[in-house]
Coordinates of C-alpha atoms in Angstrom, one line a residue:
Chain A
X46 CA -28.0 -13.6 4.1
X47 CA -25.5 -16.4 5.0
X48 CA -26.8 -19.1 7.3
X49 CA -25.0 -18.1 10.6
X50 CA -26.1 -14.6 10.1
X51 CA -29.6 -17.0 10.2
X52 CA -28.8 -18.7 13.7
X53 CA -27.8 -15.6 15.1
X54 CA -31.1 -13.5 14.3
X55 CA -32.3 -16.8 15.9
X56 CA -30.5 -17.0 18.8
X57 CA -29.7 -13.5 19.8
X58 CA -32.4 -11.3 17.9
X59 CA -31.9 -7.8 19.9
X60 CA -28.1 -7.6 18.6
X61 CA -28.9 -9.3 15.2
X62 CA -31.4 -6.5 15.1
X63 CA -29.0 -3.6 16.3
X64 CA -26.2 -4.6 13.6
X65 CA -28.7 -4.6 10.8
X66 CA -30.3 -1.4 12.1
X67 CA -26.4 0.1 12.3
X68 CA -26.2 -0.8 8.4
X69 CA -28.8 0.6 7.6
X70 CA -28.0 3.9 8.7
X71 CA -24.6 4.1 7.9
X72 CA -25.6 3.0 4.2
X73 CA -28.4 5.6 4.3
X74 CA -25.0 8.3 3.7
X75 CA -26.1 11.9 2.9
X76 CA -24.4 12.9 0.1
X77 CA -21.6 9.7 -1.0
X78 CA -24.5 7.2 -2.9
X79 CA -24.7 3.6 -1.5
X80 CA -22.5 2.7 -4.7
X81 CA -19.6 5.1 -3.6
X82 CA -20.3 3.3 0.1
X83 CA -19.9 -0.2 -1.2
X84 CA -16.7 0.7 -2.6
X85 CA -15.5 2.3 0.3
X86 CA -15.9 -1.1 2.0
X87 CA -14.5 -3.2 -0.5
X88 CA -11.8 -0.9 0.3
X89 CA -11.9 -1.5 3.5
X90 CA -12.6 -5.6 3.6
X91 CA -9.1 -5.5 1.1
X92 CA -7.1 -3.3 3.4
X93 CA -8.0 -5.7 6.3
X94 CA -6.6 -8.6 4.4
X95 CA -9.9 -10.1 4.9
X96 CA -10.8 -12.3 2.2
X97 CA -14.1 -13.7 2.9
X98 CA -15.2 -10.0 3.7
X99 CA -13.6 -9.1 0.8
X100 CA -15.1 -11.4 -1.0
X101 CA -18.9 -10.7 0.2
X102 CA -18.3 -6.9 -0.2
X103 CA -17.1 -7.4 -4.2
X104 CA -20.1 -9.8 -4.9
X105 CA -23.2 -7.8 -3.7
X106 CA -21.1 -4.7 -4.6
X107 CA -21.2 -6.2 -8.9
X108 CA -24.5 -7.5 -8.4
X109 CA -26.6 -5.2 -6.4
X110 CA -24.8 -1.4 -7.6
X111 CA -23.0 -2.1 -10.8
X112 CA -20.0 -1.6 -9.5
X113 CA -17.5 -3.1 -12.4
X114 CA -14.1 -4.1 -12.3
X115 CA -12.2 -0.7 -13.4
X116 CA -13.9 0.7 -10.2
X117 CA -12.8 -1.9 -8.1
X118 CA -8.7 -1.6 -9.2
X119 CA -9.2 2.3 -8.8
X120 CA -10.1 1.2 -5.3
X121 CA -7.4 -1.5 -4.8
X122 CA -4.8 0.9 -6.1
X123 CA -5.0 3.1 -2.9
X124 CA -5.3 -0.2 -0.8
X125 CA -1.6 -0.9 -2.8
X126 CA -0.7 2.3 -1.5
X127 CA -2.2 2.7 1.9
X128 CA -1.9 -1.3 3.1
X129 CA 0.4 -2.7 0.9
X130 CA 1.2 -5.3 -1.9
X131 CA 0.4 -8.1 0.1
X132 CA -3.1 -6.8 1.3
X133 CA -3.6 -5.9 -2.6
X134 CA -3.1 -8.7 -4.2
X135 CA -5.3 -10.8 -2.0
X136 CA -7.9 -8.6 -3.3
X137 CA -7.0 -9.0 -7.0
X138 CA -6.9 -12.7 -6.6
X139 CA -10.6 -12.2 -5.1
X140 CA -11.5 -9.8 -8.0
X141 CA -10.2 -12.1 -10.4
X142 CA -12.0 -15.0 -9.0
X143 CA -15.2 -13.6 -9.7
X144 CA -14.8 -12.1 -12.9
X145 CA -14.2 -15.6 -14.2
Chain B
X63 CA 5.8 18.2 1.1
X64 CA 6.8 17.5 4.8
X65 CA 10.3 18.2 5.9
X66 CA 11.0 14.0 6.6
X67 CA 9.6 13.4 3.3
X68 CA 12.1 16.3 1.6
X69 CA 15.5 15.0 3.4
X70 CA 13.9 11.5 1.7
X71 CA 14.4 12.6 -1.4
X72 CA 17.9 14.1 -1.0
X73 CA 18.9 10.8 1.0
X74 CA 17.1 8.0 -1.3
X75 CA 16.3 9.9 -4.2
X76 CA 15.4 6.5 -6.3
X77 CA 13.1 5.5 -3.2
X78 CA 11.5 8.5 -3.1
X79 CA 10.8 8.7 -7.1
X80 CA 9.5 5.5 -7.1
X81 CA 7.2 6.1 -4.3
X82 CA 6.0 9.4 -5.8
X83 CA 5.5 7.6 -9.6
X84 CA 3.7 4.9 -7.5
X85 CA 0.9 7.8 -6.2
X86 CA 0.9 9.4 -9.7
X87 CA -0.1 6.1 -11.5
X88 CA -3.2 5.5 -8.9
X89 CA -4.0 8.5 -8.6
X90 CA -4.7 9.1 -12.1
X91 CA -7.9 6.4 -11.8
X92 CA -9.4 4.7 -14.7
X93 CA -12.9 5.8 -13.9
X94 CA -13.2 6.5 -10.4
X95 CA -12.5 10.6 -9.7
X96 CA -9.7 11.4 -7.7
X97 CA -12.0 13.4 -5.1
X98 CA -13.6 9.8 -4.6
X99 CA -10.3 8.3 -4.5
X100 CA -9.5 10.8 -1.8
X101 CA -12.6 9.7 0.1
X102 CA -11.1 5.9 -0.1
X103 CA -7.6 7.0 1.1
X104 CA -9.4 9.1 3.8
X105 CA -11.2 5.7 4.8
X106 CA -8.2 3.4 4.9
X107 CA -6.3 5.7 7.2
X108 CA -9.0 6.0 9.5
X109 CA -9.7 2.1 9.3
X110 CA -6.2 1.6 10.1
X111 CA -6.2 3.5 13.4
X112 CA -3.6 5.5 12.2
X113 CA -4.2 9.4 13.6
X114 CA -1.1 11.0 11.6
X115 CA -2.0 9.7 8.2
X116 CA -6.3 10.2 8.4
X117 CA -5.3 14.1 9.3
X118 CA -3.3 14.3 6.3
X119 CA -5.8 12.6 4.1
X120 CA -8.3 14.5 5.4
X121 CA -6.7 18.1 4.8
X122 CA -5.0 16.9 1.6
X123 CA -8.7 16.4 0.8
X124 CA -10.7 19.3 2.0
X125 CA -7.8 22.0 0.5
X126 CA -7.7 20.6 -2.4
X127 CA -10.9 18.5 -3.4
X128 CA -13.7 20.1 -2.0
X129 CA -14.5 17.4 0.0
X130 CA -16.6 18.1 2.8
X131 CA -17.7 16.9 6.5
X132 CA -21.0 15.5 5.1
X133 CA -18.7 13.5 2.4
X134 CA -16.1 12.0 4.8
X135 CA -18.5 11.4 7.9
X136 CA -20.1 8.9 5.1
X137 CA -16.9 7.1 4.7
X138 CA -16.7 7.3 8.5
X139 CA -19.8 5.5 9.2
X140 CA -18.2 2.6 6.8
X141 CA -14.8 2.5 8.7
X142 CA -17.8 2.2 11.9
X143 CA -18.9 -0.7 10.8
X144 CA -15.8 -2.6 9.1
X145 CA -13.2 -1.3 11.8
X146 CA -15.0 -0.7 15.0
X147 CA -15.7 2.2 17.2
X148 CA -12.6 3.1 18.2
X149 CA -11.4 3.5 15.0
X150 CA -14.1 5.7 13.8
X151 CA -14.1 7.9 17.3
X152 CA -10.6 8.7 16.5
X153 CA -11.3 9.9 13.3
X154 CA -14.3 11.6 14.2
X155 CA -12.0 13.3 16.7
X156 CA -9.6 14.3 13.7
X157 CA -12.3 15.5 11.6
X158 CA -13.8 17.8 14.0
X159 CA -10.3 19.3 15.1
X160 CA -9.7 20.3 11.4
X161 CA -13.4 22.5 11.4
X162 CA -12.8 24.5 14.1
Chain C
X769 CA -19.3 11.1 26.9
X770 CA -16.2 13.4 24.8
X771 CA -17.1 16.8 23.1
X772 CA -16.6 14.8 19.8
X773 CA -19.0 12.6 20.7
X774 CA -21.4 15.9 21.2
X775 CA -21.0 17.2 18.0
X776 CA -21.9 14.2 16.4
X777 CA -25.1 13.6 18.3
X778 CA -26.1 17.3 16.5
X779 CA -24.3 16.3 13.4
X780 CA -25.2 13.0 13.0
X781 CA -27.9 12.0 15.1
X782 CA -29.4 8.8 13.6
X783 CA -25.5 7.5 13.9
X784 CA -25.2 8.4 17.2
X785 CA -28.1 7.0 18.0
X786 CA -27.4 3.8 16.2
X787 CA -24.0 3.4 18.0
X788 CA -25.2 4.3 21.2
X789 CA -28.3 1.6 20.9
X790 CA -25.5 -1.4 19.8
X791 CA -23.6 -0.2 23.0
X792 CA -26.3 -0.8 25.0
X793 CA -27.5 -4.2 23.5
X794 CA -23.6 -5.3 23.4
X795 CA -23.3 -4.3 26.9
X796 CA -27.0 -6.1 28.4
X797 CA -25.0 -9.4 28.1
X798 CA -26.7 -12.6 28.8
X799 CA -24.3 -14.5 30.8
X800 CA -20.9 -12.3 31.6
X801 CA -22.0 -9.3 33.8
X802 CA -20.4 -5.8 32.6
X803 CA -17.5 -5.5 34.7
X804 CA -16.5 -8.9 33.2
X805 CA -16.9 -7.3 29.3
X806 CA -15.8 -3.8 30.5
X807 CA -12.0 -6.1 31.2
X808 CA -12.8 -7.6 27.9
X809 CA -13.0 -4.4 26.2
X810 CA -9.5 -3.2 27.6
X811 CA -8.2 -5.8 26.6
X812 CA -9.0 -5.6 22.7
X813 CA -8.4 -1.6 22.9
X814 CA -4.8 -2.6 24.3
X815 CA -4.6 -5.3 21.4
X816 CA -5.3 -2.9 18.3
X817 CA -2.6 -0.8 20.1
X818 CA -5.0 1.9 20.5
X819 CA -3.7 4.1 23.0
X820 CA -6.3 6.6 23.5
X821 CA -9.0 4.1 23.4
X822 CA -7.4 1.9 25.7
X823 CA -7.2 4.6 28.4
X824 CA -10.6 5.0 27.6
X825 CA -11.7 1.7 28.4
X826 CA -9.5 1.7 32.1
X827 CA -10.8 5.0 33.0
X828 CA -14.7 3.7 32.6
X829 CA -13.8 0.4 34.2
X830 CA -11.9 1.5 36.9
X831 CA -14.1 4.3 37.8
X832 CA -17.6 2.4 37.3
X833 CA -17.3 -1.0 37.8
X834 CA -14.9 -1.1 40.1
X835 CA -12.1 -2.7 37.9
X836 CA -8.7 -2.8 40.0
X837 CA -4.8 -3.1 39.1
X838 CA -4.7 -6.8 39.5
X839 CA -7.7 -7.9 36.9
X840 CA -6.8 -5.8 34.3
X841 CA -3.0 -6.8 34.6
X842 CA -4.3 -10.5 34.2
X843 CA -6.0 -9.4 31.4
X844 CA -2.9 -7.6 29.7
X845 CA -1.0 -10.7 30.5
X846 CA -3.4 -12.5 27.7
X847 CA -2.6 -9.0 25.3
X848 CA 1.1 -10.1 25.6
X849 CA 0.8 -14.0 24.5
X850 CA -1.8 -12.5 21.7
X851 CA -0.5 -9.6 20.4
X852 CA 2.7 -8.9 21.7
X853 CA 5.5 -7.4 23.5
X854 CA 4.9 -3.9 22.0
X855 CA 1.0 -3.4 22.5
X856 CA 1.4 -5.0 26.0
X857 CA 4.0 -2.7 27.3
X858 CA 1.9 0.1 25.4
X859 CA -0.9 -0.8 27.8
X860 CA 0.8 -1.5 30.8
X861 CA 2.4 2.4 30.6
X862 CA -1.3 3.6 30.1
X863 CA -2.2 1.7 33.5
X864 CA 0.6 2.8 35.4
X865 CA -0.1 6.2 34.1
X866 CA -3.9 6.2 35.3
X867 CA -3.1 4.8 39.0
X868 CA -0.4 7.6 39.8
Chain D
X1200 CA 14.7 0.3 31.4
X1201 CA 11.6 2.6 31.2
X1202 CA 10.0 3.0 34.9
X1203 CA 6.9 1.4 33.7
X1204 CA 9.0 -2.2 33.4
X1205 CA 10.9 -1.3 36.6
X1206 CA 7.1 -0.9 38.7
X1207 CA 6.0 -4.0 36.2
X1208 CA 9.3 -5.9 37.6
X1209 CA 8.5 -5.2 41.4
X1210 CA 4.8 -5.6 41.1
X1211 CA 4.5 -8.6 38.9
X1212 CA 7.9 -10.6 39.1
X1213 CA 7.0 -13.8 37.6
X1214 CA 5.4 -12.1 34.8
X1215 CA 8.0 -9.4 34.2
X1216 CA 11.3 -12.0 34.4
X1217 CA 9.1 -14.9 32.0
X1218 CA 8.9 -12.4 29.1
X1219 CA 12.5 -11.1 30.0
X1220 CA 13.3 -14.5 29.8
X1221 CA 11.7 -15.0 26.1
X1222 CA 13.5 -11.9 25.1
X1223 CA 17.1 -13.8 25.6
X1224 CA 16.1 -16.9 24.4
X1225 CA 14.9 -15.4 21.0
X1226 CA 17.6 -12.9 21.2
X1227 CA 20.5 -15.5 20.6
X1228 CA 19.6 -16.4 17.4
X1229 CA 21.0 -19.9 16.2
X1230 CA 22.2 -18.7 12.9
X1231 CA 21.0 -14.7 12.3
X1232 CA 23.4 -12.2 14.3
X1233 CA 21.5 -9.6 17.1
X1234 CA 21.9 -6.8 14.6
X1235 CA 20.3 -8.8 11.8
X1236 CA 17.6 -9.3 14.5
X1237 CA 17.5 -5.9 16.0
X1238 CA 17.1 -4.4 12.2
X1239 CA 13.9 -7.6 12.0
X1240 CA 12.9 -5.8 15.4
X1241 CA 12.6 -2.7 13.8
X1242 CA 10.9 -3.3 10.6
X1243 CA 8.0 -5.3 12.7
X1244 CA 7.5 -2.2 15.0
X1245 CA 6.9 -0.5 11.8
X1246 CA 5.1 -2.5 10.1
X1247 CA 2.5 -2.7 12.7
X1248 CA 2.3 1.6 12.9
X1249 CA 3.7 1.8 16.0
X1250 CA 5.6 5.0 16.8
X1251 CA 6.7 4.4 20.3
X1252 CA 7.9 0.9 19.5
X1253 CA 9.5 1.9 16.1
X1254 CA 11.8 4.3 18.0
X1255 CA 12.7 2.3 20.7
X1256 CA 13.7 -0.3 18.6
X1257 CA 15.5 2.0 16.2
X1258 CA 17.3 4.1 19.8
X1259 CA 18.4 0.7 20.7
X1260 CA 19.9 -1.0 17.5
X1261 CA 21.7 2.4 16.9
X1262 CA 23.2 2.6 20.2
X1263 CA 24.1 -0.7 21.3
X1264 CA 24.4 -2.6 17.6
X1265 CA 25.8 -0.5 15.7
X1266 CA 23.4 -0.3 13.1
X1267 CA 23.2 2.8 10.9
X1268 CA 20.5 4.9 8.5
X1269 CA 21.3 2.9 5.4
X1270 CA 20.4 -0.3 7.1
X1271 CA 17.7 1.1 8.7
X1272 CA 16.3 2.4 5.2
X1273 CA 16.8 -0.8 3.3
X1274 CA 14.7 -2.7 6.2
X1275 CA 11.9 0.5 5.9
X1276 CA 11.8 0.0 1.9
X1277 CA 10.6 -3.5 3.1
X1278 CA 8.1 -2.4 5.3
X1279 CA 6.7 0.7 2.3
X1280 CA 5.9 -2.5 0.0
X1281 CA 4.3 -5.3 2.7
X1282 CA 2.7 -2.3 4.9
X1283 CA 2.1 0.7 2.7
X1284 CA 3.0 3.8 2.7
X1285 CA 1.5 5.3 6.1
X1286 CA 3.5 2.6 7.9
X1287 CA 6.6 3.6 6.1
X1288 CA 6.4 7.5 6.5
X1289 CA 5.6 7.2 10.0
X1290 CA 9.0 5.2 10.7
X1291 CA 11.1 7.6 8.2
X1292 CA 9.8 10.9 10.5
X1293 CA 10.8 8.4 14.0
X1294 CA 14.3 8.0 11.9
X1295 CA 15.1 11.6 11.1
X1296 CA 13.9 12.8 14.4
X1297 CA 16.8 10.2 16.0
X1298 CA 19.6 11.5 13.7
X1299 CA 19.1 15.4 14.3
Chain E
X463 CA -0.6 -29.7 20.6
X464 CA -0.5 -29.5 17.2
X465 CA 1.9 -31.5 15.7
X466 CA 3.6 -28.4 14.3
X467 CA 4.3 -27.6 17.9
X468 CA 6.1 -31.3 18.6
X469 CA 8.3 -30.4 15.3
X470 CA 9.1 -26.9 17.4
X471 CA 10.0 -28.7 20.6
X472 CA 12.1 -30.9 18.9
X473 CA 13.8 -28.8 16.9
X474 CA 14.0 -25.8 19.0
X475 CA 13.1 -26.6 22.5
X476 CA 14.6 -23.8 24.4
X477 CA 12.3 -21.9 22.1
X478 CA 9.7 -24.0 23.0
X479 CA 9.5 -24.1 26.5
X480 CA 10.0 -20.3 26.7
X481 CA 7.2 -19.8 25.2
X482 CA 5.2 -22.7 27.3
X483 CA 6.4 -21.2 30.2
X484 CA 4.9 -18.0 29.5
X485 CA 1.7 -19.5 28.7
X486 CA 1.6 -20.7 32.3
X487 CA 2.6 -17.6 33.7
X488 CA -0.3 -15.7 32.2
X489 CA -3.0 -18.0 32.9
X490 CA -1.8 -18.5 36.4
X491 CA -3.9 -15.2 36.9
X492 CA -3.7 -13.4 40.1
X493 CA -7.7 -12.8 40.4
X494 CA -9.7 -13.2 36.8
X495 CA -10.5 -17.1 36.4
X496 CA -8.7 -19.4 34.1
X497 CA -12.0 -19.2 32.4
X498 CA -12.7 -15.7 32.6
X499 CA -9.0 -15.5 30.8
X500 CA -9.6 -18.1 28.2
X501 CA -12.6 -15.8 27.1
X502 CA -10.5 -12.9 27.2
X503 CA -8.2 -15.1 24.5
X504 CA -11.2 -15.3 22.3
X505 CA -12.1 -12.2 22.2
X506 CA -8.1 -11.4 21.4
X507 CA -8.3 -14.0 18.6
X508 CA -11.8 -13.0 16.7
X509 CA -10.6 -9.1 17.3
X510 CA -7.2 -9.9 15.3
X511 CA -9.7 -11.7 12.5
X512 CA -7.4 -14.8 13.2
X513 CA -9.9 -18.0 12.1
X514 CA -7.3 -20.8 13.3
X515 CA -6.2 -19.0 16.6
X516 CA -10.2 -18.1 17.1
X517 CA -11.3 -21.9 16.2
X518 CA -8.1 -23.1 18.7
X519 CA -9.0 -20.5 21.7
X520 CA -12.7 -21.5 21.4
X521 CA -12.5 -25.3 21.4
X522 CA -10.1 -25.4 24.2
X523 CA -12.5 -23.2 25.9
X524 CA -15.5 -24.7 25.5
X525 CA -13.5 -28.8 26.4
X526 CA -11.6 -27.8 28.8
X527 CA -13.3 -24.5 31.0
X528 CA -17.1 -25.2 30.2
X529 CA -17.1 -22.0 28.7
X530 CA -20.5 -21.9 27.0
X531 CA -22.4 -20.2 23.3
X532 CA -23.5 -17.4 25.1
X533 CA -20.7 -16.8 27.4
X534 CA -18.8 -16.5 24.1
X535 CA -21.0 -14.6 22.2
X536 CA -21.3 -12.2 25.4
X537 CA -17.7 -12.0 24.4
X538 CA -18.2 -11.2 20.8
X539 CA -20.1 -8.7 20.8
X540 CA -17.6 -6.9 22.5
X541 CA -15.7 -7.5 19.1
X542 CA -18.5 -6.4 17.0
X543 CA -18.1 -2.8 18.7
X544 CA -14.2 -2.6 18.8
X545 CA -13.3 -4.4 15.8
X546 CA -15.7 -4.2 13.7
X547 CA -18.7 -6.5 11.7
X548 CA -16.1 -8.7 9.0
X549 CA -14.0 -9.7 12.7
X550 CA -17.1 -10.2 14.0
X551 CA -19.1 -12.4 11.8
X552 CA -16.1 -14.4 11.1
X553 CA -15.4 -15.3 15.0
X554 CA -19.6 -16.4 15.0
X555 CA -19.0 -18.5 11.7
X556 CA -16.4 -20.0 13.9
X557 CA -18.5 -20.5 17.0
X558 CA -21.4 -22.3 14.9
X559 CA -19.4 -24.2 13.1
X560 CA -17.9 -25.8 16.6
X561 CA -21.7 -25.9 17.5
X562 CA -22.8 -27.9 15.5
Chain F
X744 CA 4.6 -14.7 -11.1
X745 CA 0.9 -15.9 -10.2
X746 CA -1.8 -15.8 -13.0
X747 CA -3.5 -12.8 -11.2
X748 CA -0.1 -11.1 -11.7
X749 CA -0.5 -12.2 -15.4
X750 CA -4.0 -10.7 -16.0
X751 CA -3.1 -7.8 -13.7
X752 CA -0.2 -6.9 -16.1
X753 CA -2.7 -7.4 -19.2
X754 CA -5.7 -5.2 -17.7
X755 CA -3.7 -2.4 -15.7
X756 CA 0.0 -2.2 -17.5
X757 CA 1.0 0.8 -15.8
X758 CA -0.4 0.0 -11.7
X759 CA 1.6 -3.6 -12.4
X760 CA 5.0 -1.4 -13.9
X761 CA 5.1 0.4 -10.9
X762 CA 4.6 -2.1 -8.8
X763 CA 7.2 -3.9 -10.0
X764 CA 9.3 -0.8 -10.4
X765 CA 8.9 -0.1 -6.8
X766 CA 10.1 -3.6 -6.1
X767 CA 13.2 -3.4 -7.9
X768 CA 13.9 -0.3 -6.1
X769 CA 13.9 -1.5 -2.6
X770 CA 15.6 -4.9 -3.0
X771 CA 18.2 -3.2 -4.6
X772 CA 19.2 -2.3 -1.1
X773 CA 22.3 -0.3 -0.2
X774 CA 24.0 -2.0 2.6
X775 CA 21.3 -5.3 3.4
X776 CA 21.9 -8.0 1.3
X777 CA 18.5 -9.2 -0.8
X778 CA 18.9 -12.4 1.3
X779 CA 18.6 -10.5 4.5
X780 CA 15.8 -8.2 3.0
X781 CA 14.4 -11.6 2.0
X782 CA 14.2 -12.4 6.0
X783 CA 13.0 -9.6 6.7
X784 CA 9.9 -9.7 3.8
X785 CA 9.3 -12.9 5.7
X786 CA 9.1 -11.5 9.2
X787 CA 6.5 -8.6 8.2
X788 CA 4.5 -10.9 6.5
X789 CA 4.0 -13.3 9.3
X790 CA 3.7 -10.7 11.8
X791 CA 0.6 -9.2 9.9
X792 CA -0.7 -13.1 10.0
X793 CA -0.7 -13.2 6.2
X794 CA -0.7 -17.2 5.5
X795 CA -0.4 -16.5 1.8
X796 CA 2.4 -14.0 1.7
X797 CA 4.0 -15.7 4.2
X798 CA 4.1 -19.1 2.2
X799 CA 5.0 -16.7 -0.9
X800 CA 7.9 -15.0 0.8
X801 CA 9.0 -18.1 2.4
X802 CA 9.4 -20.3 -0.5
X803 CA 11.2 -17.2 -2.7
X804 CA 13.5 -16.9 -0.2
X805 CA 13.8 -20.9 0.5
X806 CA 14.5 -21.1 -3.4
X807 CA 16.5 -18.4 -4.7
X808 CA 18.5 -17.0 -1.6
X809 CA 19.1 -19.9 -0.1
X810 CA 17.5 -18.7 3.2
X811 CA 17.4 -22.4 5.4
X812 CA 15.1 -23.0 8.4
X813 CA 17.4 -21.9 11.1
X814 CA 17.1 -18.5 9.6
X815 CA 13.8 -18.2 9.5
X816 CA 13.3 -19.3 12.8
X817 CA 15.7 -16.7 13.9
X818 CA 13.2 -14.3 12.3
X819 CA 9.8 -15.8 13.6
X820 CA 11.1 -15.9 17.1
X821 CA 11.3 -11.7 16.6
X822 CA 7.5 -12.1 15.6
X823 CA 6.5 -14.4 18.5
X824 CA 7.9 -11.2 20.4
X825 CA 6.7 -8.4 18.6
X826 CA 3.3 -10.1 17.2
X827 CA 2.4 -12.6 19.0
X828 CA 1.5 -16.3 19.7
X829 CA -0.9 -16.8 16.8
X830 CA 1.1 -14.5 13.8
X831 CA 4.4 -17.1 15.6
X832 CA 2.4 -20.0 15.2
X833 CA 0.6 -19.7 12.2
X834 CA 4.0 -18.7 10.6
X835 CA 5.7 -21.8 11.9
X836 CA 3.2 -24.0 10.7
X837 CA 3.6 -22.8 7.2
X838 CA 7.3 -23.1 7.5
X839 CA 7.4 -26.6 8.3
X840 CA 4.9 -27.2 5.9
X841 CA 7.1 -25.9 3.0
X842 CA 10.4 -28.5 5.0
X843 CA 8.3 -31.6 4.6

């Protein structure tokens, strides 16, 4: 958990509470497993052209579910498609960044 | 095929190629399965706010990848969190319209 | 609350639930009462270009909290500087449209 | 002039002649002719997904500059690569529906 | 003003002032506060997932209009529901980085 | 071509041929010159407040088509229309960044 996400469970516990309680759910899925979630949102991050989300999503995605770097480009390669070169090779140059 | 998509063809024909080879190669994913690749476009489109293409994902991948409402709302709860509530009521929206 | 919106409370009913509750803390601000984030709201449904949602948003405001023509114009002029020309006169049709 | 500038223009003058205003000034380019722009125009409406916007743009470089399908392609080919494909089919189906 | 904005007025300062004078159009609101506005513009900013323009909007804010941490974060969590968590988490990284 | 590029082509051959391929394809445009595709490359990439693409395009475009800061400007004022303040600004600042 970064350090903001610290202060703000500090300062404003009830919606600190409410976005943790909203991931929790959503990550609960019924029948996709969390691993096919996490790459939905790396996904997602990429297609926003959001690197530090993109960024946090790869990291606990390789280190908490396995999730390796074939799955990743099988992802990116729809981002390619649906969002464009630009939005995908941010995400390669994230990818690639912590595979060294 | 859609009708704007075939007059592409006839018009730009190298365009049209490339964009079709472009799918193909993606598509044919190292190690994710298509049907999950499916789920990911289904995800972008709908994170994207774009009402047109998450339809056409959507059918594309019910007709012909046995995915289901259990399977997408999962994604959905993912485009929730990373894209907002508008953006997952409109595709909620979408989904629903395509089970009646 | 939309017949979509139905269906997913029997559907989905931890999500809905889980939405509904961040609404609620999101909307108890601390300092800015809610007809002050209700304009707020508008405001970043007009910005995404989100034509549906940004009726959405006038129609609650103007009907429950009393929102007029004036304050959300003031609002849209912000949408212009920040997002554009198009989402601005997107927005600005959707008003027109909802005080005829 | 839609009827939704022509009630902005009588309801909010100084707000409705300031961003007429910026359109001139950006309009006469220093070095890039108003078709080069116009095509620019359209490629941004595009790129950001939206319809309404795409075809105005695309009605009004037609009509009044001139500017043809094959120019209008080459500027969409741009917009496939930097906003993916979703962007790009929604402006080809705006484009076809204008030259029936 | 940045000093970006100097090289802009002096090289193209019809340009400039356009856009200046829109500026002062807008936040010459007709009935929301210059404040209430300048919140509105942070809400814009985070919602686009803009850092620089978020960082900008929120240090004039909080110099110039006394706008305060939980005025703002009133604000964001407005952007939590309608843009999502990554916009959201980024604009608070923002605000307690300004904090401290 | 970037080292990610470089690995890219190693690891996924085929995704990086027809990405390329796909390039090739469009900036062999029919009637727009690759200089005034260049421009337009530009525009889309500051209007979807890319920093990186838009330094990337930019400095292609500076180098190999000649494209000269009156031209660009030409373009970004289309943005500061069609995006926005911020996408404007955050594109100008990387254009005088690249003069200096």
């Amino acid at each position: 958990m970064s350090s903001n996400m610290d202060k703000l469970k500090v300062d404003f516990p009830e919606l600190y509470d409410t976005a943790a309680k909203l991931n929790d759910t959503v990550y609960s899925g019924r029948v996709l497993s969390q691993k096919e979630q996490k790459i939905i949102a790396i996904a997602l991050a990429a297609g926003s052209c959001n690197e530090v989300a993109t960024r946090k999503q790869m990291e606990n995605a390789i280190k908490y579910y396995d999730v390796n770097k074939d799955e990743i480009m099988d992802a990116l390669g729809i981002v390619l498609i649906m969002n464009g070169k630009p939005a995908f090779t941010k995400a390669v140059g994230v990818l690639y960044s912590l595979l060294e």
